[in-house]
Structures are given as structure tokens and as C-alpha cells.
Tab-separated table of C-alpha atoms in Angstrom:
chain	number	residue	atom	x	y	z
A	35	SER	CA	95.366	-81.537	45.228
A	36	ALA	CA	94.618	-85.235	45.742
A	37	VAL	CA	94.325	-87.971	43.302
A	38	ILE	CA	91.738	-90.600	44.093
A	39	SER	CA	91.137	-93.781	42.285
A	40	GLN	CA	88.146	-96.183	42.887
A	41	LYS	CA	87.621	-99.866	42.004
A	42	PRO	CA	85.719	-101.074	40.433
A	43	SER	CA	84.318	-98.174	38.343
A	44	ARG	CA	81.141	-100.184	37.706
A	45	ASP	CA	79.214	-103.480	38.488
A	46	ILE	CA	76.171	-105.351	38.192
A	47	CYS	CA	75.298	-107.325	40.963
A	48	GLN	CA	72.052	-109.658	41.910
A	49	ARG	CA	69.938	-109.214	44.973
A	50	GLY	CA	71.350	-110.175	48.079
A	51	THR	CA	75.036	-110.419	47.230
A	52	SER	CA	77.590	-107.532	48.502
A	53	LEU	CA	80.079	-105.348	46.881
A	54	THR	CA	82.858	-103.950	48.243
A	55	ILE	CA	84.466	-100.518	46.509
A	56	GLN	CA	88.102	-99.648	47.341
A	57	CYS	CA	89.347	-96.003	47.236
A	58	GLN	CA	93.009	-95.184	47.131
A	59	VAL	CA	94.221	-91.917	47.434
A	60	ASP	CA	97.702	-90.535	46.090
A	61	SER	CA	98.912	-89.045	49.592
A	62	GLN	CA	98.163	-89.110	53.096
A	63	VAL	CA	94.797	-87.274	53.926
A	64	THR	CA	93.221	-86.240	57.060
A	65	MET	CA	89.590	-87.185	56.275
A	66	MET	CA	87.958	-89.617	54.080
A	67	PHE	CA	84.412	-89.754	53.364
A	68	TRP	CA	81.929	-91.919	51.208
A	69	TYR	CA	78.939	-90.439	49.384
A	70	ARG	CA	76.141	-91.891	47.722
A	71	GLN	CA	74.166	-90.149	44.720
A	72	GLN	CA	70.967	-92.447	43.827
A	73	PRO	CA	69.275	-91.821	40.221
A	74	GLY	CA	68.102	-88.039	40.172
A	75	GLN	CA	69.150	-87.221	43.593
A	76	SER	CA	71.676	-85.009	45.424
A	77	LEU	CA	74.970	-86.559	46.769
A	78	THR	CA	74.372	-87.686	50.168
A	79	LEU	CA	77.105	-88.486	53.063
A	80	ILE	CA	77.007	-92.032	54.185
A	81	ALA	CA	79.686	-92.122	56.759
A	82	THR	CA	83.339	-90.562	57.587
A	83	ALA	CA	85.964	-93.293	57.421
A	84	ASN	CA	88.060	-92.908	60.622
A	85	GLN	CA	91.678	-94.295	60.492
A	86	GLY	CA	92.134	-96.988	62.912
A	87	SER	CA	88.548	-96.965	64.285
A	88	GLU	CA	85.040	-97.669	63.474
A	89	ALA	CA	83.364	-95.273	60.909
A	90	THR	CA	80.900	-92.513	62.052
A	91	TYR	CA	77.488	-92.956	60.485
A	92	GLU	CA	74.958	-90.484	59.258
A	93	SER	CA	71.366	-90.807	59.984
A	94	GLY	CA	69.753	-93.273	57.933
A	95	PHE	CA	72.970	-95.386	57.290
A	96	VAL	CA	73.968	-98.218	59.504
A	97	ILE	CA	77.301	-100.394	59.724
A	98	ASP	CA	75.747	-103.680	58.950
A	99	LYS	CA	74.746	-102.320	55.632
A	100	PHE	CA	77.776	-100.362	54.815
A	101	PRO	CA	80.708	-101.557	57.026
A	102	ILE	CA	83.720	-99.292	56.208
A	103	SER	CA	87.254	-100.115	56.837
A	104	ARG	CA	90.066	-97.415	56.854
A	105	PRO	CA	93.545	-99.370	57.530
A	106	ASN	CA	95.965	-96.425	56.704
A	107	LEU	CA	95.700	-92.573	55.976
A	108	THR	CA	95.833	-93.447	52.133
A	109	PHE	CA	93.174	-96.157	51.797
A	110	SER	CA	89.494	-97.071	52.538
A	111	THR	CA	86.719	-99.788	51.576
A	112	LEU	CA	82.954	-99.501	51.457
A	113	THR	CA	80.801	-102.692	51.170
A	114	VAL	CA	77.200	-102.601	50.599
A	115	SER	CA	75.880	-105.472	51.839
A	116	ASN	CA	72.677	-107.469	51.207
A	117	LEU	CA	72.073	-105.632	47.685
A	118	SER	CA	68.468	-104.631	46.769
A	119	PRO	CA	67.645	-102.342	43.587
A	120	GLU	CA	67.418	-99.289	46.131
A	121	ASP	CA	71.045	-99.719	46.340
A	122	SER	CA	71.800	-98.826	42.802
A	123	SER	CA	73.599	-95.791	43.019
A	124	ILE	CA	76.859	-94.262	42.346
A	125	TYR	CA	79.187	-94.380	45.166
A	126	LEU	CA	81.779	-91.633	45.684
A	127	CYS	CA	84.819	-91.666	48.095
A	128	THR	CA	86.277	-88.226	48.911
A	129	CYS	CA	89.088	-86.729	50.998
A	130	VAL	CA	90.056	-83.518	52.823
A	131	GLY	CA	93.438	-82.508	54.101
A	132	ALA	CA	95.658	-83.666	51.367
A	133	SER	CA	99.249	-83.238	52.425
A	134	GLY	CA	101.559	-81.159	50.037
A	135	GLY	CA	98.653	-79.828	47.943
A	136	GLY	CA	97.718	-76.277	47.218
A	137	GLY	CA	94.297	-75.008	47.900
A	138	SER	CA	91.896	-74.674	50.974
A	139	TYR	CA	91.910	-77.406	53.537
A	140	ASN	CA	88.372	-76.997	52.830
A	141	GLU	CA	88.380	-78.718	49.418
A	142	GLN	CA	86.934	-81.995	49.248
A	143	PHE	CA	88.466	-83.963	46.229
A	144	PHE	CA	86.080	-86.698	44.913
A	145	GLY	CA	87.001	-89.916	43.231
A	146	PRO	CA	85.534	-90.932	39.793
A	147	GLY	CA	82.749	-92.713	41.641
A	148	THR	CA	81.443	-96.370	41.255
A	149	ARG	CA	78.233	-97.166	39.545
A	150	LEU	CA	76.396	-100.067	41.065
A	151	THR	CA	73.215	-101.239	39.425
A	152	VAL	CA	71.514	-104.271	41.601
A	153	LEU	CA	69.221	-106.553	39.469
B	306	ASP	CA	64.128	-81.809	54.378
B	307	GLN	CA	66.354	-80.285	51.496
B	308	GLN	CA	68.765	-77.990	53.390
B	309	VAL	CA	70.555	-77.165	50.112
B	310	LYS	CA	68.282	-76.515	47.181
B	311	GLN	CA	69.091	-75.961	43.630
B	312	ASN	CA	65.692	-74.978	42.026
B	313	SER	CA	66.499	-74.983	38.439
B	314	PRO	CA	67.546	-78.360	37.202
B	315	SER	CA	68.773	-77.130	33.776
B	316	LEU	CA	69.888	-73.698	32.322
B	317	SER	CA	70.779	-73.424	28.677
B	318	VAL	CA	73.206	-69.952	27.936
B	319	GLN	CA	74.645	-68.992	24.531
B	320	GLU	CA	78.391	-69.006	24.322
B	321	GLY	CA	80.007	-65.735	25.480
B	322	ARG	CA	76.974	-64.691	27.560
B	323	ILE	CA	76.934	-64.973	31.531
B	324	SER	CA	75.561	-68.318	33.174
B	325	ILE	CA	73.968	-67.430	36.557
B	326	LEU	CA	73.365	-70.610	38.713
B	327	ASN	CA	71.650	-70.260	42.039
B	328	CYS	CA	71.522	-72.044	45.436
B	329	ASP	CA	69.510	-71.575	48.571
B	330	TYR	CA	70.088	-72.866	51.853
B	331	THR	CA	68.135	-73.275	55.003
B	332	ASN	CA	70.629	-74.213	57.891
B	333	SER	CA	71.976	-71.267	59.613
B	334	MET	CA	74.680	-73.413	60.965
B	335	PHE	CA	76.485	-73.240	57.280
B	336	ASP	CA	79.229	-70.966	56.926
B	337	TYR	CA	81.280	-72.487	54.276
B	338	PHE	CA	80.121	-73.076	50.598
B	339	LEU	CA	81.473	-74.424	47.651
B	340	TRP	CA	80.758	-75.051	43.861
B	341	TYR	CA	81.512	-78.224	42.230
B	342	LYS	CA	81.369	-79.279	38.660
B	343	LYS	CA	80.554	-82.804	37.412
B	344	TYR	CA	81.052	-84.148	34.095
B	345	PRO	CA	79.515	-87.699	33.000
B	346	ALA	CA	81.487	-90.611	34.288
B	347	GLU	CA	83.567	-88.479	36.763
B	348	GLY	CA	83.600	-87.316	40.391
B	349	PRO	CA	82.450	-83.639	40.909
B	350	THR	CA	85.650	-81.432	40.651
B	351	PHE	CA	86.167	-78.419	43.153
B	352	LEU	CA	85.518	-75.054	41.577
B	353	ILE	CA	85.300	-72.121	43.775
B	354	SER	CA	84.440	-71.526	47.466
B	355	ILE	CA	83.130	-68.604	49.736
B	356	SER	CA	83.102	-68.632	53.703
B	357	SER	CA	80.196	-66.345	55.322
B	358	ILE	CA	82.751	-63.607	56.398
B	359	LYS	CA	82.714	-62.551	52.583
B	360	ASP	CA	80.069	-61.834	50.239
B	361	LYS	CA	81.892	-62.283	46.964
B	362	ASN	CA	84.683	-64.318	45.824
B	363	GLU	CA	86.370	-64.474	42.477
B	364	ASP	CA	88.586	-66.663	40.526
B	365	GLY	CA	88.854	-66.084	36.408
B	366	ARG	CA	85.707	-66.535	34.998
B	367	PHE	CA	84.261	-67.554	38.223
B	368	THR	CA	82.464	-65.495	40.924
B	369	VAL	CA	80.432	-66.785	43.623
B	370	PHE	CA	78.217	-64.375	45.504
B	371	LEU	CA	76.866	-65.125	48.997
B	372	ASN	CA	73.871	-63.084	50.479
B	373	LYS	CA	73.719	-64.222	54.146
B	374	SER	CA	70.602	-62.676	55.062
B	375	ALA	CA	68.670	-64.141	52.114
B	376	LYS	CA	70.536	-67.652	52.597
B	377	HIS	CA	71.324	-67.531	48.930
B	378	LEU	CA	74.256	-67.920	46.893
B	379	SER	CA	74.756	-67.755	43.108
B	380	LEU	CA	77.865	-68.753	40.911
B	381	HIS	CA	78.517	-66.502	37.902
B	382	ILE	CA	80.448	-67.790	34.804
B	383	VAL	CA	81.550	-65.164	32.300
B	384	PRO	CA	81.925	-65.643	29.723
B	385	SER	CA	80.441	-68.856	29.333
B	386	GLN	CA	82.304	-71.488	27.251
B	387	PRO	CA	81.086	-74.932	25.702
B	388	GLY	CA	83.593	-76.663	27.763
B	389	ASP	CA	81.594	-75.219	30.903
B	390	SER	CA	78.758	-77.832	29.923
B	391	ALA	CA	78.540	-80.022	33.033
B	392	VAL	CA	76.219	-80.522	36.154
B	393	TYR	CA	76.827	-78.063	38.796
B	394	PHE	CA	76.436	-78.713	42.564
B	395	CYS	CA	76.144	-76.627	45.268
B	396	ALA	CA	77.510	-77.632	48.763
B	397	ALA	CA	77.536	-76.138	52.317
B	398	GLY	CA	79.210	-76.893	55.461
B	399	PRO	CA	79.448	-75.789	58.965
B	400	GLY	CA	82.767	-74.279	58.631
B	401	THR	CA	84.875	-77.287	57.618
B	402	ALA	CA	84.687	-79.447	54.630
B	403	SER	CA	83.376	-82.413	56.559
B	404	LYS	CA	79.938	-83.300	56.445
B	405	LEU	CA	79.170	-81.350	53.206
B	406	THR	CA	75.505	-80.967	52.168
B	407	PHE	CA	74.975	-80.976	48.651
B	408	GLY	CA	72.126	-79.532	46.398
B	409	THR	CA	70.340	-81.408	43.482
B	410	GLY	CA	72.540	-79.887	40.837
B	411	THR	CA	71.853	-77.827	37.948
B	412	ARG	CA	72.773	-78.936	34.348
B	413	LEU	CA	74.503	-76.278	32.457
B	414	GLN	CA	74.539	-76.575	28.628
B	415	VAL	CA	76.543	-74.097	26.766
B	416	THR	CA	75.254	-73.369	23.123
B	417	LEU	CA	77.359	-72.457	20.386
């Protein structure tokens, strides 16, 4: 399995500012993803973080609003830009294909999440 | 368009009894299904999975059943324990773990 840490664990931000969330995995992984869980909603995939290239965004999510970096196989950042109250959510980093771990390739391991509140 | 649905937002079960959590899906491209458990302030934890070539997968107290014709899966927990109290998410993907689509979750409360 993979152990994922996220920073910050929570933050309260003002409208119009940006927040960058860091995700660190304890081993090299094949794929990393970013999800969002809005209050009372399901988890929604924002994008696939590609190592060394631009992220692949899902319908409804754009790079200008959610720029993502993945400089290596263990680390990724998600920035939520120009914040509005609608961006108040839990943001989760996940990975697949942890090397050296047991279990199926098809397991996604989740980080603890970052709870963002926008005032 | 909710492609994965968990129609019961909450479920209360007595300790020692069976918990049955249900999930329906609409996308025929889904052929890999997973259940995750989530405690407050933590990320979801993988519980059990099943591929479309099977109709049942068992792991200890947890069994997942898949009915492809009905596009329905269920998670059975027997016997239920107080530590099982959490939110359970059903997820589905097109054969790989990428691009999982999640249900809205069912909050399970196991009472003494």
C-alpha cells in the first residue's frame, strides 16, 4: 500500500485568493489523481496529474482554475485559484500503482484530504 | 447525471447483525467496482473490490455481490461491529483504477 500525506490539512481563505495543496506519497507511483468532495456530495475527479506533462482535466474543470504540477513520481500540487465560496470542499489526492506494495493494481489509495473553507 | 447511485444515505444496524449496503450504476462501460470506507477527517480507505467476471468476492467479514444484468452491487458486513460505523462509498471504473466514479455514500451506524 501507499501512504499519502497532504498539506495543509485544512485552511480558511478569503474570496479571490488562491490555495496550493501539496501531496506526498511514500513510494513512486504510476498515477496520481485529484478529487473534490463538496458538502453532501460524492467524490468527483478533477484531473489526472501526469508526471512531466500537463494534467488531464475532467469535464467541468480547467487548468486556469485548478493548475496542477507533478514534478516527479512521488509529489504533486493542486492550486485552487481565484477562490469563491463554491470552492469550499474537501480536496483529496490519490494514487494508483504503488511499487512494492501488496494488493491489486486497481486499488486507489487516498490521502487524508484538505478541507478548504472560503469566506 | 449520477452514474453511480447509493440510494440510502444512512443505515442503522445492531451489533452482530448483517449490514447490507446497496449501489446501482448506469454506465455499461464500468467493469470494476470497489467499496471504500471513510471515517471523519480521514481519506477513504479501500475495503474490497470485484471485477465484472465475478459475481461474488469475499474478504473476511466483507462480501461484495455483483449483479451485472441489474447493474447492482451490494456490500454485506457480517457480523457488524461498532468499528464499522463510517461512511461507505461505492465506486466504479472502466476496467482500471483510473477515473473512478463514486456514489454519494451511505452512512452506517452500528449500535450496541
